[in-house]
PDB file of C-alpha atoms in Angstrom:
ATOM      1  CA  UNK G   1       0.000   0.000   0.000  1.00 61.00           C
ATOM      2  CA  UNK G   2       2.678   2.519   1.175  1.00 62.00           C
ATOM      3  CA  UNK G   3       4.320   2.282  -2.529  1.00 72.00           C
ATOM      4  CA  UNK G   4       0.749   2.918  -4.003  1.00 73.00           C
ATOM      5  CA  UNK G   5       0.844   5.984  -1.878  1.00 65.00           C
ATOM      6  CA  UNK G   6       4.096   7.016  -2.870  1.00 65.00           C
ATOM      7  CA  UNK G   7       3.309   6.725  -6.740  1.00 73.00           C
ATOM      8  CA  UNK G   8       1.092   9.734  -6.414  1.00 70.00           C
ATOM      9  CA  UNK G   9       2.082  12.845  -7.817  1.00 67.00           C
ATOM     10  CA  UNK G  10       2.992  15.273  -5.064  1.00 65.00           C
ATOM     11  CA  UNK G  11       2.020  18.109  -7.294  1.00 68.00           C
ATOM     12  CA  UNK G  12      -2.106  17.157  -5.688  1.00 64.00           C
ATOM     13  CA  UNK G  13      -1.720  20.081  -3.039  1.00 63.00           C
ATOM     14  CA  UNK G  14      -4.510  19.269  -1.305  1.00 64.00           C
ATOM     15  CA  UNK G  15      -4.129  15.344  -1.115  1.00 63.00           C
ATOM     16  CA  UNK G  16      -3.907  14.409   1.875  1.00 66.00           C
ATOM     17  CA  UNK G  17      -3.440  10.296   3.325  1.00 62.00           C
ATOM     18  CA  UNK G  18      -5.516   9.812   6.716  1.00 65.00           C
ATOM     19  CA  UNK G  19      -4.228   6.601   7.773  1.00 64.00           C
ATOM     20  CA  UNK G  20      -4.829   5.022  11.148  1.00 66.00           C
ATOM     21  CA  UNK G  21      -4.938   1.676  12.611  1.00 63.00           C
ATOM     22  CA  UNK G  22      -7.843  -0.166  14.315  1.00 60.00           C
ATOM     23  CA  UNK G  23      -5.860  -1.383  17.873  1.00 62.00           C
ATOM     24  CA  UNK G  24      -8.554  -4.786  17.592  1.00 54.00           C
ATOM     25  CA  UNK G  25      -6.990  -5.529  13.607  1.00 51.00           C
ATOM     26  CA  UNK G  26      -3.725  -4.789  15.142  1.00 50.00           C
ATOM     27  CA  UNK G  27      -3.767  -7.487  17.846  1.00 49.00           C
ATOM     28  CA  UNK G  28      -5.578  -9.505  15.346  1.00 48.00           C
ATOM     29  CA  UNK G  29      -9.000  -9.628  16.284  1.00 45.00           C
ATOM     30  CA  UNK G  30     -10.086  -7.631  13.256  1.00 45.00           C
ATOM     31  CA  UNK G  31     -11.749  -8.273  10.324  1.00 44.00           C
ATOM     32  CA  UNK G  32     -10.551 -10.377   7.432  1.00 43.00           C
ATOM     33  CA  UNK G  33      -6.960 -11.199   7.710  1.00 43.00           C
ATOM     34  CA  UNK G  34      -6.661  -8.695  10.545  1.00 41.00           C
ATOM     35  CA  UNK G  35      -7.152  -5.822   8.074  1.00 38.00           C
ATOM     36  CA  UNK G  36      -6.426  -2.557   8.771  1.00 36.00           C
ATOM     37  CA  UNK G  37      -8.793   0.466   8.054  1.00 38.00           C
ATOM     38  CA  UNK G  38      -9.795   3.719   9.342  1.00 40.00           C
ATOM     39  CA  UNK G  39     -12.265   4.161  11.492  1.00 47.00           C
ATOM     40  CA  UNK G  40     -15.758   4.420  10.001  1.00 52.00           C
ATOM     41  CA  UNK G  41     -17.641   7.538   9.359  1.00 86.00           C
ATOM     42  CA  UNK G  42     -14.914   9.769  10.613  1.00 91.00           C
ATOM     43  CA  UNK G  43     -12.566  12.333   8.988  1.00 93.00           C
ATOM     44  CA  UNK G  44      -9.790  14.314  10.364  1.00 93.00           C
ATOM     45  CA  UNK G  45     -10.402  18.063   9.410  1.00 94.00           C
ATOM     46  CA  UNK G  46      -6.971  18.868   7.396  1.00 94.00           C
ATOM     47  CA  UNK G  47      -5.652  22.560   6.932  1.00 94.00           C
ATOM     48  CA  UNK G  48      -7.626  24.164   4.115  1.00 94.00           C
ATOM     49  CA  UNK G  49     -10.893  22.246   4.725  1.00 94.00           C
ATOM     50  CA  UNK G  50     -14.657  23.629   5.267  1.00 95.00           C
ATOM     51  CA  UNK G  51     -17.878  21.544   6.271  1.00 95.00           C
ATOM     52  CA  UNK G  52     -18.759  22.061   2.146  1.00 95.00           C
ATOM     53  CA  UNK G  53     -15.831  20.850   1.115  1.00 95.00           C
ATOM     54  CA  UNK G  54     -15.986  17.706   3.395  1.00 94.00           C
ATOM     55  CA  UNK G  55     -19.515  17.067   2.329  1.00 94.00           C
ATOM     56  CA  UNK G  56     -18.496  17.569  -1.073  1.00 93.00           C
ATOM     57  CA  UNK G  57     -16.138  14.692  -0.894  1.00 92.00           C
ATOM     58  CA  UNK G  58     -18.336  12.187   1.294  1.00 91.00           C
ATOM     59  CA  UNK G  59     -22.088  13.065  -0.165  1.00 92.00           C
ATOM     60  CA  UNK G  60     -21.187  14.686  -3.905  1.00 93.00           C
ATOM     61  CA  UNK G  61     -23.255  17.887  -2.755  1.00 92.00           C
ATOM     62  CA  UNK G  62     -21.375  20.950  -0.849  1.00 94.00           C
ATOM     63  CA  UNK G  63     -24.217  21.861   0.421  1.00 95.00           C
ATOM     64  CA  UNK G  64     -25.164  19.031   2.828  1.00 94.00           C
ATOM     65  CA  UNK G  65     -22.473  20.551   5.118  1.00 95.00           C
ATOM     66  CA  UNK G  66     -25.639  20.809   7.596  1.00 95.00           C
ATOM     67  CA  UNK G  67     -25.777  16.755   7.881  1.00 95.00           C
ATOM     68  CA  UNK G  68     -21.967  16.900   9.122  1.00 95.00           C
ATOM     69  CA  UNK G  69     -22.784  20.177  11.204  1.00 96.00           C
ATOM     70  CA  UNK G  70     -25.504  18.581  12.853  1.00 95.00           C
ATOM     71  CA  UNK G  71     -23.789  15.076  14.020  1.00 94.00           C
ATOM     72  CA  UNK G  72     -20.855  16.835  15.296  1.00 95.00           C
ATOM     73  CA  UNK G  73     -22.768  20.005  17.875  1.00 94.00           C
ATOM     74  CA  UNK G  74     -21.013  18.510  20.971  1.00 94.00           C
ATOM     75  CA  UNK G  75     -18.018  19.842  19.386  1.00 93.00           C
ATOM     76  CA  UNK G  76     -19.154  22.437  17.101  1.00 94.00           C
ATOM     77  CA  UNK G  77     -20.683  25.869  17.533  1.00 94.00           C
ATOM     78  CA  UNK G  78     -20.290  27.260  14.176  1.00 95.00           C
ATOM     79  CA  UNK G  79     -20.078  25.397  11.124  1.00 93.00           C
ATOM     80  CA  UNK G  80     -17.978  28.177   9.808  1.00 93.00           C
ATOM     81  CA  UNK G  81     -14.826  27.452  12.875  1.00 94.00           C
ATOM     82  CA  UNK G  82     -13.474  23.897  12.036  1.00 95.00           C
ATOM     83  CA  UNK G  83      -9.628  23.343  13.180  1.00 94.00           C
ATOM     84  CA  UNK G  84      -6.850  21.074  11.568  1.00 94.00           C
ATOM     85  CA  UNK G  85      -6.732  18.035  13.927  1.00 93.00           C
ATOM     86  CA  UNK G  86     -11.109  18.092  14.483  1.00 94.00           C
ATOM     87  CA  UNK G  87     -12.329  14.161  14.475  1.00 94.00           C
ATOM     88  CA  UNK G  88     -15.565  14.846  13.226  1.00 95.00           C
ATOM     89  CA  UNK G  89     -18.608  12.213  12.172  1.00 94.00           C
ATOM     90  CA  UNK G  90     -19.594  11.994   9.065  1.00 94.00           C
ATOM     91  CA  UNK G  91     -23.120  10.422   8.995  1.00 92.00           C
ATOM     92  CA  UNK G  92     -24.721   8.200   6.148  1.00 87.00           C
TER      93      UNK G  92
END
């Protein structure tokens, strides 16, 4: 995977690789093969990034930002005052 990673052309500015590991997969008590994946409907707010442009990327639509907004109140006051390093839930 980490050579598939490399391959890509560092010119993508705004590419960013969110990679964690599940500590059950890990210790082998995952899923198939132990397999590794990030956790599920999550997403790391990266420098650069807006509610729109994270519902953009999960839902197709920018302006479902509302959906994300609304899952993620304990932490948020303002959809408009994400930070880099904000876990946030990205409902279905």
């Amino acid at each position: 995977m980490w050579d598939r990673i490399k391959a890509i052309d560092p010119a993508y500015a705004d590419l960013a690789a969110d990679i964690s590991v599940n500590p059950a997969a890990a210790a082998g008590q995952g899923g198939p093969a132990g397999g590794v994946s990030a956790p599920a409907g999550s997403y790391t707010v990266q420098k650069g990034d807006t509610l729109s442009k994270i519902s953009k990327q999960f839902y197709g639509d920018a302006n479902k930002y509302q959906k994300i907004f609304d899952a993620n109140r304990d932490q948020l006051k303002d959809p408009d005052k994400i930070q880099p390093g904000q876990v946030l839930r990205i409902p279905s």
